[in-house]
JSON list of C-alpha atoms and ligand atoms in Angstrom, two decimals:
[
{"chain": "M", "resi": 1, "resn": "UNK", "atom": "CA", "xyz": [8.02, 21.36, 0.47]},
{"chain": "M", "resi": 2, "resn": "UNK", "atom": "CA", "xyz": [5.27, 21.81, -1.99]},
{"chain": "M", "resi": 3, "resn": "UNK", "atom": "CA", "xyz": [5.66, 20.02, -5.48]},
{"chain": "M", "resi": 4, "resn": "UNK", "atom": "CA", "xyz": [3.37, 18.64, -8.10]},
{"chain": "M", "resi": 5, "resn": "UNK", "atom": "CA", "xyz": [3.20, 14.63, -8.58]},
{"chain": "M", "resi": 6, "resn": "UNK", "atom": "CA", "xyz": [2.33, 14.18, -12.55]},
{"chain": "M", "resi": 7, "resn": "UNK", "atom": "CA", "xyz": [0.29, 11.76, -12.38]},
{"chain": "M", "resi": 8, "resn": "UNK", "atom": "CA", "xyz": [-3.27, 10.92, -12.34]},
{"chain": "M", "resi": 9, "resn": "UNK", "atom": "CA", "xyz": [-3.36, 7.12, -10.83]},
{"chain": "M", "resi": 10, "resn": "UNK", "atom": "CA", "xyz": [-4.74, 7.19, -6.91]},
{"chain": "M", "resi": 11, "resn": "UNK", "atom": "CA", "xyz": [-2.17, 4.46, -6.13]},
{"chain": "M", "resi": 12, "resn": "UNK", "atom": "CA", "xyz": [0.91, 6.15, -6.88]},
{"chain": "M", "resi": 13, "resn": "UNK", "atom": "CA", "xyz": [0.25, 9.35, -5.10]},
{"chain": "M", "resi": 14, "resn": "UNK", "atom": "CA", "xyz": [-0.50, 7.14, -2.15]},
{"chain": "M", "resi": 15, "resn": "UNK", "atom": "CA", "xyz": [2.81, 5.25, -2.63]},
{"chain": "M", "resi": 16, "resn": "UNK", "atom": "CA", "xyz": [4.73, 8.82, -2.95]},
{"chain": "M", "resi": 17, "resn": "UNK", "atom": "CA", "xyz": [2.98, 10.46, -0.12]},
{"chain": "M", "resi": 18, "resn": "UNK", "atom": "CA", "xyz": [3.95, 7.03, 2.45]},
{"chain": "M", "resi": 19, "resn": "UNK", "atom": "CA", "xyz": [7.67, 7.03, 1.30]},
{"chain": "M", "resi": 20, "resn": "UNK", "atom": "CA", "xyz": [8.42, 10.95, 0.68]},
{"chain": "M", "resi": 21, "resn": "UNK", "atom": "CA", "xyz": [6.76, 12.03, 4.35]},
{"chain": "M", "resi": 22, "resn": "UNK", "atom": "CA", "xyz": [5.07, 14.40, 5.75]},
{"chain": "M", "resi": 23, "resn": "UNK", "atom": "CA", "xyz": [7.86, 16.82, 4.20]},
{"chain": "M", "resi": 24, "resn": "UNK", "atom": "CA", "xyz": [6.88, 16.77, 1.29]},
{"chain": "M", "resi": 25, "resn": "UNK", "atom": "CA", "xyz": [3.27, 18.59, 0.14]},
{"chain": "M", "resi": 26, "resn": "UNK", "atom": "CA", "xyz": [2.03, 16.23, -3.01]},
{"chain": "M", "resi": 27, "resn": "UNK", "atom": "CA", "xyz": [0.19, 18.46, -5.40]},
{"chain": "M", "resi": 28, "resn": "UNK", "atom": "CA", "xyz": [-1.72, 16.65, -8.28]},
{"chain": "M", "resi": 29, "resn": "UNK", "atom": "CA", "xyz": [-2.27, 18.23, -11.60]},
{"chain": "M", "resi": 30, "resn": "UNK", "atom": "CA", "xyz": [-6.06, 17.89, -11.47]},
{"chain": "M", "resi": 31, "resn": "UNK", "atom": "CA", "xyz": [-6.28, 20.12, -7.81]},
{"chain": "M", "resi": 32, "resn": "UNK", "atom": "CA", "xyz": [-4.18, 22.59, -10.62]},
{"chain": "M", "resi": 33, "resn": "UNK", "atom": "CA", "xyz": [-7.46, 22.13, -12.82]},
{"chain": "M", "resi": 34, "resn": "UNK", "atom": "CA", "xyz": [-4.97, 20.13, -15.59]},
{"chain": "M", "resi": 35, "resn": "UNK", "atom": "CA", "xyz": [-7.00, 17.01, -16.37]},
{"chain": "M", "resi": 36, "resn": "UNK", "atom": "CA", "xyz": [-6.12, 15.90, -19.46]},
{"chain": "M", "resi": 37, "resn": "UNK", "atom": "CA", "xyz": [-4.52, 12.97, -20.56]},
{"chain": "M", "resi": 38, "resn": "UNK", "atom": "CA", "xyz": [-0.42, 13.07, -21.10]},
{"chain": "M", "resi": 39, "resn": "UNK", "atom": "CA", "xyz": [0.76, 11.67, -24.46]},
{"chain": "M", "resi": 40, "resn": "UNK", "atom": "CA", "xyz": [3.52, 9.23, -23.62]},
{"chain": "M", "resi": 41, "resn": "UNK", "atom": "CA", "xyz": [4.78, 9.52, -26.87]},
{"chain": "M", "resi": 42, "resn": "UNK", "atom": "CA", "xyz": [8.41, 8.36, -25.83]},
{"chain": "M", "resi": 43, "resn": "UNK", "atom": "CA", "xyz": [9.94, 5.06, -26.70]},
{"chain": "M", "resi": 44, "resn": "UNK", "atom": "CA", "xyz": [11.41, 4.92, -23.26]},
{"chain": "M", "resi": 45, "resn": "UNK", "atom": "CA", "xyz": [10.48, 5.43, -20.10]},
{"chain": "M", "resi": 46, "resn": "UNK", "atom": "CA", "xyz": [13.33, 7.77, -19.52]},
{"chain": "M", "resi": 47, "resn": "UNK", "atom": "CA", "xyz": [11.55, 9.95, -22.40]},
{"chain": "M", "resi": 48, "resn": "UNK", "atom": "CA", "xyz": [8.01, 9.38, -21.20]},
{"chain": "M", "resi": 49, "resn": "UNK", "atom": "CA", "xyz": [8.70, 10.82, -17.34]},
{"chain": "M", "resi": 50, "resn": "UNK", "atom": "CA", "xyz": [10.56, 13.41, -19.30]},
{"chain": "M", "resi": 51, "resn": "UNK", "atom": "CA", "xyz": [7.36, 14.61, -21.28]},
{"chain": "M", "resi": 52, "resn": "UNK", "atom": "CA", "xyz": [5.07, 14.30, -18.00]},
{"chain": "M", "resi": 53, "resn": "UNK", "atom": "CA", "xyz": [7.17, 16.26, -16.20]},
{"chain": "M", "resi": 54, "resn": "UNK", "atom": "CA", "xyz": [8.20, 19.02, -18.76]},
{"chain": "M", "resi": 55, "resn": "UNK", "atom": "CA", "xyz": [4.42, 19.44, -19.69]},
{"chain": "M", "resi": 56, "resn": "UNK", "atom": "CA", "xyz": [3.28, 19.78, -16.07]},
{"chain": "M", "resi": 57, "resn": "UNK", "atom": "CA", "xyz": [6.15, 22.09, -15.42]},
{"chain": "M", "resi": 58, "resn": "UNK", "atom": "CA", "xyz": [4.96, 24.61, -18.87]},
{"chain": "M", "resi": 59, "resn": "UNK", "atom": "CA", "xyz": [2.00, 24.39, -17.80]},
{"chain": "M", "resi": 60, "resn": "UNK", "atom": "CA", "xyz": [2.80, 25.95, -14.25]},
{"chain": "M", "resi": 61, "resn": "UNK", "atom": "CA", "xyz": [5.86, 26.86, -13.76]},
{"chain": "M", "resi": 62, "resn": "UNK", "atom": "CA", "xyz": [6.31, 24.65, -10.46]},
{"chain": "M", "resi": 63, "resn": "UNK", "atom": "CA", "xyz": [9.01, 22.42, -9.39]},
{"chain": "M", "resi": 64, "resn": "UNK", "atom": "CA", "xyz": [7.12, 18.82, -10.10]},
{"chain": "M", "resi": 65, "resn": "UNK", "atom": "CA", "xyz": [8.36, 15.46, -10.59]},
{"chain": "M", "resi": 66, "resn": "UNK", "atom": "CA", "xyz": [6.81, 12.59, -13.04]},
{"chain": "M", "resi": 67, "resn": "UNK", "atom": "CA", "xyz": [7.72, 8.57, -12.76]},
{"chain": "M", "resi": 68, "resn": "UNK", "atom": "CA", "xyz": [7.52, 6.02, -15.83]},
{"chain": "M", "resi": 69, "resn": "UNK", "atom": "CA", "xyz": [7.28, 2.60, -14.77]},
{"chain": "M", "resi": 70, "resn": "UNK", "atom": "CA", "xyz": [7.55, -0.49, -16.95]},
{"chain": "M", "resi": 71, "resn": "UNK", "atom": "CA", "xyz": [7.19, -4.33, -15.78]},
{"chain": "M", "resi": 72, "resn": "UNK", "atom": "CA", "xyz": [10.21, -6.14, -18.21]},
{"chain": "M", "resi": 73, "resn": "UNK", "atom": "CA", "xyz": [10.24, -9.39, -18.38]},
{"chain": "M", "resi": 74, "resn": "UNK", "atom": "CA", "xyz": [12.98, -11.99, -19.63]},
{"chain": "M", "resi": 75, "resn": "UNK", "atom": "CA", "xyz": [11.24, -14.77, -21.44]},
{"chain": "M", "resi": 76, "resn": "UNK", "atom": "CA", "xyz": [9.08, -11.80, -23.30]},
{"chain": "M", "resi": 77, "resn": "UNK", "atom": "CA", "xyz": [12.28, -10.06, -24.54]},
{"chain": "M", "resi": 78, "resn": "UNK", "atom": "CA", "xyz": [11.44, -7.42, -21.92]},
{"chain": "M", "resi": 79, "resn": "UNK", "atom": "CA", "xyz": [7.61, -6.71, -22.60]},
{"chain": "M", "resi": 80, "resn": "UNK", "atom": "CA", "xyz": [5.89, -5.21, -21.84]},
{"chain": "M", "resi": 81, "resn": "UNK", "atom": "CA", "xyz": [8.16, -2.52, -20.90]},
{"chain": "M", "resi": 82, "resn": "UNK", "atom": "CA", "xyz": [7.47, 1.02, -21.84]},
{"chain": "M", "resi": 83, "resn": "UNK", "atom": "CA", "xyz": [4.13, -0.26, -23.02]},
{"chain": "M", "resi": 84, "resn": "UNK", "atom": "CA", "xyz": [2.95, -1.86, -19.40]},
{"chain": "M", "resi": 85, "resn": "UNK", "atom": "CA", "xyz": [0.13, 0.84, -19.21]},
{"chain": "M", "resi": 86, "resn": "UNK", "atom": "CA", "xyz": [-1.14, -0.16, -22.79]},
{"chain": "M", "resi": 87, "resn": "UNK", "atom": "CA", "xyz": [-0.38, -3.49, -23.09]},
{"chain": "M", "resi": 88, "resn": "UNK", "atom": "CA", "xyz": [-3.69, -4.92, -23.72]},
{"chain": "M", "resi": 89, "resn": "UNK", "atom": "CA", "xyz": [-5.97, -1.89, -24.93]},
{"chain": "M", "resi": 90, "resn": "UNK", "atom": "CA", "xyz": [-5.79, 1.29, -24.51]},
{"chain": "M", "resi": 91, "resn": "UNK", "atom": "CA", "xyz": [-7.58, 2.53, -21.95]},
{"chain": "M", "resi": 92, "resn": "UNK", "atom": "CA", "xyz": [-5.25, 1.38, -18.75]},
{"chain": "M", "resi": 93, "resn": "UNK", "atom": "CA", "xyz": [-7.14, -1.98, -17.67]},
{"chain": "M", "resi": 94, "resn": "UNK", "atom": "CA", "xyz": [-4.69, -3.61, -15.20]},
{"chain": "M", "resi": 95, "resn": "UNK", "atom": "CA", "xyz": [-6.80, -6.68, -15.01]},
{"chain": "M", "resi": 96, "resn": "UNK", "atom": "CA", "xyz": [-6.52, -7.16, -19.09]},
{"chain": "M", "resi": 97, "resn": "UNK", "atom": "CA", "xyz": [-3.36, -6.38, -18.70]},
{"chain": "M", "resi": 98, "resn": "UNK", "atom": "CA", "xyz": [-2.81, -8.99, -16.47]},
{"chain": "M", "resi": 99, "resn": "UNK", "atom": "CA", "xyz": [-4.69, -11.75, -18.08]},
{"chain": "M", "resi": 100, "resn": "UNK", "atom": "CA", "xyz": [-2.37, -10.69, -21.65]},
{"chain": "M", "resi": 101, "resn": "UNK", "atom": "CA", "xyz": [0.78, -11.04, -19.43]},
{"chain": "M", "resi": 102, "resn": "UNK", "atom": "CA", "xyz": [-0.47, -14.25, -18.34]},
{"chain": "M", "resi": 103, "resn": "UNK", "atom": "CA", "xyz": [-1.74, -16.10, -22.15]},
{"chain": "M", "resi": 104, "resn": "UNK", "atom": "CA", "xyz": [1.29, -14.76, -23.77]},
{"chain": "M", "resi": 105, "resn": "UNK", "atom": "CA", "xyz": [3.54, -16.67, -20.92]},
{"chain": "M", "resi": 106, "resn": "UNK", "atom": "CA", "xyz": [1.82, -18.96, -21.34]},
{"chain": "M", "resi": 107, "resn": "UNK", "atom": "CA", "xyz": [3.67, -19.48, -24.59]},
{"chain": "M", "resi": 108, "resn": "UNK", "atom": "CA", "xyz": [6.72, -19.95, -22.62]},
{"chain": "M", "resi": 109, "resn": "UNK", "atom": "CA", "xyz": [6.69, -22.62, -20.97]},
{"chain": "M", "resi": 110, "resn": "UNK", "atom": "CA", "xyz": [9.41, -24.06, -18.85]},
{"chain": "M", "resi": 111, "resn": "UNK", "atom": "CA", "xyz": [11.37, -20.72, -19.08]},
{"chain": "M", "resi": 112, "resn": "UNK", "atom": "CA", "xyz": [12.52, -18.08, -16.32]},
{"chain": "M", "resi": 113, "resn": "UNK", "atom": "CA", "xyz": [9.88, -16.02, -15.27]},
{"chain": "M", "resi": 114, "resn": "UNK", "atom": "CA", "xyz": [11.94, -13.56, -13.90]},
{"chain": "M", "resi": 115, "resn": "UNK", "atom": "CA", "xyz": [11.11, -9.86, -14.59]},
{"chain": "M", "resi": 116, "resn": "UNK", "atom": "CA", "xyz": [11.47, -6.58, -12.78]},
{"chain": "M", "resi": 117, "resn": "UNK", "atom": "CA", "xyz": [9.68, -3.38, -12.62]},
{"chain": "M", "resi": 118, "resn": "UNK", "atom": "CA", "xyz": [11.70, -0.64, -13.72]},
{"chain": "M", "resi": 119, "resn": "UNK", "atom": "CA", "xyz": [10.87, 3.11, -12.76]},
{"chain": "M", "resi": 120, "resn": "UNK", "atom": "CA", "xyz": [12.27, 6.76, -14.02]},
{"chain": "M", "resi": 121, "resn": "UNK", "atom": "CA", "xyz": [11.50, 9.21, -11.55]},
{"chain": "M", "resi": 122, "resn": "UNK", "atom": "CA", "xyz": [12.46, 13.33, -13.40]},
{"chain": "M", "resi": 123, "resn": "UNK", "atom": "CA", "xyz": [12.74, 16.06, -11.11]},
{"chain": "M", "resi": 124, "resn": "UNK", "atom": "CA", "xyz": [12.10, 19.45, -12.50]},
{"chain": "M", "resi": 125, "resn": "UNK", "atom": "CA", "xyz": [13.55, 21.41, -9.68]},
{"chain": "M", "resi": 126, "resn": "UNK", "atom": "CA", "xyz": [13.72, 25.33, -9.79]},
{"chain": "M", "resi": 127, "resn": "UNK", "atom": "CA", "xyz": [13.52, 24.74, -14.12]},
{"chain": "M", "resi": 128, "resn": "UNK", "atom": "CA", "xyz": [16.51, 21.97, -14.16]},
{"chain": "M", "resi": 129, "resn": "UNK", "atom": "CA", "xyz": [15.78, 18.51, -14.80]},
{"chain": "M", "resi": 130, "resn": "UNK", "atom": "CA", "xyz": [17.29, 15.72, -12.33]},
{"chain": "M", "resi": 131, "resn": "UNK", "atom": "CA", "xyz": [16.55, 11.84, -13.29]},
{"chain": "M", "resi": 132, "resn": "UNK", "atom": "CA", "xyz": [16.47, 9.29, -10.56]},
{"chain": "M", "resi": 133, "resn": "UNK", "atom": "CA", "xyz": [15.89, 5.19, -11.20]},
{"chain": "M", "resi": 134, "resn": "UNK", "atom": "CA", "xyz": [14.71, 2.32, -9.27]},
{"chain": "M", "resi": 135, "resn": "UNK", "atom": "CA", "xyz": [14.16, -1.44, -10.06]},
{"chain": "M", "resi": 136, "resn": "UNK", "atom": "CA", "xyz": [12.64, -4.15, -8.36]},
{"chain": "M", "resi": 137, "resn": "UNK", "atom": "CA", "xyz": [13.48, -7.60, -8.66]},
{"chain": "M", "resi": 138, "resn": "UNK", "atom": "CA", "xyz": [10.84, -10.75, -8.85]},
{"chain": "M", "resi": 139, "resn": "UNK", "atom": "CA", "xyz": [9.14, -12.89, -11.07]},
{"chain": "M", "resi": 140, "resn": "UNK", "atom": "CA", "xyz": [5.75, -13.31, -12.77]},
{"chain": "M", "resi": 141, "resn": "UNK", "atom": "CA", "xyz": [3.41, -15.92, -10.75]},
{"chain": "M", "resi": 142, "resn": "UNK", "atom": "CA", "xyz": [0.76, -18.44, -12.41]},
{"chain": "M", "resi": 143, "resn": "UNK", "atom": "CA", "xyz": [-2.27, -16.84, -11.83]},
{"chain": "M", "resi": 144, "resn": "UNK", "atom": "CA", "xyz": [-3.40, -13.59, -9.78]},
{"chain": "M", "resi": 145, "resn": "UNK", "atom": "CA", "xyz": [-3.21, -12.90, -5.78]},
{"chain": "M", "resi": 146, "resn": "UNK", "atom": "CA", "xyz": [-4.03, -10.72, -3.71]},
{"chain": "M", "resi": 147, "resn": "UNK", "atom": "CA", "xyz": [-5.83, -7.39, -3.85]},
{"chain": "M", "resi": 148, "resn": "UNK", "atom": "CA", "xyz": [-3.55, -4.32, -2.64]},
{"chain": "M", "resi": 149, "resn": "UNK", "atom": "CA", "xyz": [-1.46, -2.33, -4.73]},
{"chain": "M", "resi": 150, "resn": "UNK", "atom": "CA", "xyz": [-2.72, -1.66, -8.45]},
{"chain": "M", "resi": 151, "resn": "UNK", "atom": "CA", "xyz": [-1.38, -2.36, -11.63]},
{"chain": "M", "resi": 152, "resn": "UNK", "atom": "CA", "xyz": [0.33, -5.73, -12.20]},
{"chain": "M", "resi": 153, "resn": "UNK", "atom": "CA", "xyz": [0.93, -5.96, -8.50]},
{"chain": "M", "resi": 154, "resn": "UNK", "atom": "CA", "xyz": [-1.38, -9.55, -8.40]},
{"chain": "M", "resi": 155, "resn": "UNK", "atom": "CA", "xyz": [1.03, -11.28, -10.76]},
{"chain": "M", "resi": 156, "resn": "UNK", "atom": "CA", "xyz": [4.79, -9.97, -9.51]},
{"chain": "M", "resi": 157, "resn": "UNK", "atom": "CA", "xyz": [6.14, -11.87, -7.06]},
{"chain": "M", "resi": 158, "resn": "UNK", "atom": "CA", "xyz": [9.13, -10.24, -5.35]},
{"chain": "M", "resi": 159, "resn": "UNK", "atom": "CA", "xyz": [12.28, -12.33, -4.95]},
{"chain": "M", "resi": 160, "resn": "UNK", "atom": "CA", "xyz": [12.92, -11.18, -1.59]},
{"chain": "M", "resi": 161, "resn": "UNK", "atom": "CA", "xyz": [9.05, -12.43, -0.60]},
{"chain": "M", "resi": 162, "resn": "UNK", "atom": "CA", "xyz": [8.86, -15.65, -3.05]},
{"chain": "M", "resi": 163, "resn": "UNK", "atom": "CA", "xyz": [5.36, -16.92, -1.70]},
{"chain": "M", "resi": 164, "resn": "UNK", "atom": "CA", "xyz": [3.29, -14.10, -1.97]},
{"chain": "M", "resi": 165, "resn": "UNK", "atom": "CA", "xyz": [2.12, -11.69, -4.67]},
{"chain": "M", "resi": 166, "resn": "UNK", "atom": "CA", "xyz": [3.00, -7.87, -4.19]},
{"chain": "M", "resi": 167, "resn": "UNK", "atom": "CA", "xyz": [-0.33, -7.73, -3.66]},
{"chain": "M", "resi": 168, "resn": "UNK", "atom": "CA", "xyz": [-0.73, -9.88, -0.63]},
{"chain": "M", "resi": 169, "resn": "UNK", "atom": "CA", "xyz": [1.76, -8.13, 0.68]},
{"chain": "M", "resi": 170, "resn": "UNK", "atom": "CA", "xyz": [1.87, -5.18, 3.39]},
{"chain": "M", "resi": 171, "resn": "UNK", "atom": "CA", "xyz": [1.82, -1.71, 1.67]},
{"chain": "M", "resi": 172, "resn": "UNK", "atom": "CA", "xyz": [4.93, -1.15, 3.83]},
{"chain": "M", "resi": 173, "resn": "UNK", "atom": "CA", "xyz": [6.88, -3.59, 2.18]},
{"chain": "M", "resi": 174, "resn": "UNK", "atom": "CA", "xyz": [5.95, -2.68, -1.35]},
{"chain": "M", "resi": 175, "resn": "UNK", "atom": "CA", "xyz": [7.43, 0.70, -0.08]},
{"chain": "M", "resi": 176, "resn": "UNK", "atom": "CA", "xyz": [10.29, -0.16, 1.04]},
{"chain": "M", "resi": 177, "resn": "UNK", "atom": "CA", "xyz": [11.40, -2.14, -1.69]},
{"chain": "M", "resi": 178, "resn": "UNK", "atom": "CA", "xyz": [9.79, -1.16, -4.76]},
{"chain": "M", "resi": 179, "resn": "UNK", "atom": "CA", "xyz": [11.43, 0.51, -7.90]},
{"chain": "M", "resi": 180, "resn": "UNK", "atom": "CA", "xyz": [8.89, 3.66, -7.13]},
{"chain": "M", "resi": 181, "resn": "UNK", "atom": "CA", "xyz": [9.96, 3.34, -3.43]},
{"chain": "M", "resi": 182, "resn": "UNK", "atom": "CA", "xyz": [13.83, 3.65, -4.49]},
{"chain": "M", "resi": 183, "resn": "UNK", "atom": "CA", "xyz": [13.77, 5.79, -7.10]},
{"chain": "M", "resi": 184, "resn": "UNK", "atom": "CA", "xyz": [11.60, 8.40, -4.89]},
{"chain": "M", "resi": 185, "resn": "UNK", "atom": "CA", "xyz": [14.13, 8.10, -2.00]},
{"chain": "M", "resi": 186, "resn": "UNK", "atom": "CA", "xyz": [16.95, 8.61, -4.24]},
{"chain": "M", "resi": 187, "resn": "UNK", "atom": "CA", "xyz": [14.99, 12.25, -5.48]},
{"chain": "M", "resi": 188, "resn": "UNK", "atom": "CA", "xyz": [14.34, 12.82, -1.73]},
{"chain": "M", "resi": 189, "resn": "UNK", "atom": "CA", "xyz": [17.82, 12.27, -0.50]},
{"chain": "M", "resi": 190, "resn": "UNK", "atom": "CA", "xyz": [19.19, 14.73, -3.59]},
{"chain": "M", "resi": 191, "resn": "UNK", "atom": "CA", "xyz": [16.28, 17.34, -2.78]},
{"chain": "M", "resi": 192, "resn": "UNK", "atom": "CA", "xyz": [17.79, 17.18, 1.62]},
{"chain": "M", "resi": 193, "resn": "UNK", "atom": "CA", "xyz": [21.17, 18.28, -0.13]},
{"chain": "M", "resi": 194, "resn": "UNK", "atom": "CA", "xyz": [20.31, 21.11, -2.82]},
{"chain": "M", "resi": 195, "resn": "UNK", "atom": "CA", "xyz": [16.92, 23.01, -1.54]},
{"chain": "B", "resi": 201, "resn": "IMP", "atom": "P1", "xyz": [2.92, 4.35, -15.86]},
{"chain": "B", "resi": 201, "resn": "IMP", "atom": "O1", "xyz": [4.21, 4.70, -15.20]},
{"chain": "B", "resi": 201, "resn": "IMP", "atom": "O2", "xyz": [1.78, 4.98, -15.16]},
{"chain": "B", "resi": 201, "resn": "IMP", "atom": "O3", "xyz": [2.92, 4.61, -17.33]},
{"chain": "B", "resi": 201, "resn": "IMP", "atom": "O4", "xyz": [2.71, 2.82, -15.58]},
{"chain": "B", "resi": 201, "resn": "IMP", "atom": "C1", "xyz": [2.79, 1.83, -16.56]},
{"chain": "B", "resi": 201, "resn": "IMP", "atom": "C2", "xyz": [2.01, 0.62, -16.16]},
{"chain": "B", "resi": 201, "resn": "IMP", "atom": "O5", "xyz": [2.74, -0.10, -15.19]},
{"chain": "B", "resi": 201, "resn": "IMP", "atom": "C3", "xyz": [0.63, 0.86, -15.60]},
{"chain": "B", "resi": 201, "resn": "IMP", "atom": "O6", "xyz": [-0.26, -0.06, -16.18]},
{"chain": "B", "resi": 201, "resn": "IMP", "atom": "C4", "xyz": [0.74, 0.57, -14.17]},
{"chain": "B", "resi": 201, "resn": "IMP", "atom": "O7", "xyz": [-0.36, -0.03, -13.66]},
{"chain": "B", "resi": 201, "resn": "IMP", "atom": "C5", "xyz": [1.91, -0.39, -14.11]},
{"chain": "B", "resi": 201, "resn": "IMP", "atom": "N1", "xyz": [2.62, -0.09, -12.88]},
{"chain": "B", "resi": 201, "resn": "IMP", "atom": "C6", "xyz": [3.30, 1.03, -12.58]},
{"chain": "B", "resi": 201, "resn": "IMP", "atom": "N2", "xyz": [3.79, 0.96, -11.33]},
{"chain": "B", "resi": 201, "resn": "IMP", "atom": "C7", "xyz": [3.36, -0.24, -10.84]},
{"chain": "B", "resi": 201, "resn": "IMP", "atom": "C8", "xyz": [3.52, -0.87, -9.59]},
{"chain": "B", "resi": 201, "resn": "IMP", "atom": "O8", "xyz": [4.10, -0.35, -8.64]},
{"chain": "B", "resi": 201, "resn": "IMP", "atom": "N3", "xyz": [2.95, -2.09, -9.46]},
{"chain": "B", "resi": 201, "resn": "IMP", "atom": "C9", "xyz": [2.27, -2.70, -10.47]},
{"chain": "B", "resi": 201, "resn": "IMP", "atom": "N4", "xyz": [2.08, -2.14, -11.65]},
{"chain": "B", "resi": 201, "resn": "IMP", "atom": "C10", "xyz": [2.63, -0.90, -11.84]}
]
């Protein structure tokens, strides 16, 4: 099945193409010669995978899906949230990211660092939009490990893994667990029972 992935970041079309399988064909907007930035102008990430998805599908008329994910955490009344891509400038640096997440904690100490990562996966599937959600549950370690993944995968540790970093982890796992991982399987299982 052919369908567009909205998104420009290298390690979420990997992710997608290990958990969807070889059934799936992953088309990225910039082999569609779309490289421009998407606005996330939504105040949720509901909204945001909304707007990738509806501008990718305007602009070619293809089934596609989008995914907004957001890295909540307790003690930071759920920051960064929507604004996990942005949080420390503007132009998507997951290590200052990282290092923000880590001095602002750091003005919390002796409280929870539990936090999840939170993704909305919309379908646009023969022009009808189909939402699908996934969250994965950890907390936020003391300083960086590891080097797989991307994004603020040094700093989450997973509850079901507590001594390791998602990023010391195997891909596999991160797959099989993860809020992308669920929220993907959830779109594939609906697409097995409608195409
Ligand atoms: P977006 O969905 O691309 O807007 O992602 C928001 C932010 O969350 C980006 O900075 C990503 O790096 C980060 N992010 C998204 N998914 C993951 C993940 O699976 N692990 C770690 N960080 C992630």
């Amino acid at each position: 099945m052919k369908i567009v992935f909205a998104t420009a970041n290298v390690g979420k079309l990997r992710e997608a193409s290990e958990i969807l399988g070889s059934g799936f064909e992953l088309v990225t907007p910039a082999e569609l010669g779309i490289t421009e930035d998407i606005e996330e102008t939504g105040s949720t990430l509901e909204e945001n995978s909304a707007i990738k998805a509806e501008y990718i599908h305007s602009r070619t008329g293809m089934d596609c899906f989008a995914d907004d994910t957001g890295l909540e955490v307790d003690c930071l009344g759920g920051a960064p949230g929507v604004h996990s891509a942005r949080y420390a400038t503007e132009g998507h640096d997951f290590q200052a990211n990282m290092d923000k997440l880590l001095s602002e904690m750091a003005g919390h100490p002796g409280e929870p660092r539990t936090a999840r990562f939170r993704s909305v996966v919309t379908l646009i599937w023969k022009g009808e939009k189909h939402v699908f959600e996934g969250s994965f549950e950890g907390s936020i370690a003391e300083k960086k490990a590891g080097s797989g993944g991307f994004g603020y995968d040094p700093v989450f540790v997973p509850d079901l893994c507590p001594d390791h970093s998602v990023a010391e982890l195997p891909e596999s796992f991160k797959n099989e667990h993860s809020h992308r991982g669920k929220a993907l399987r959830a779109m594939a299982l609906w697409l097995s029972e409608h195409r």
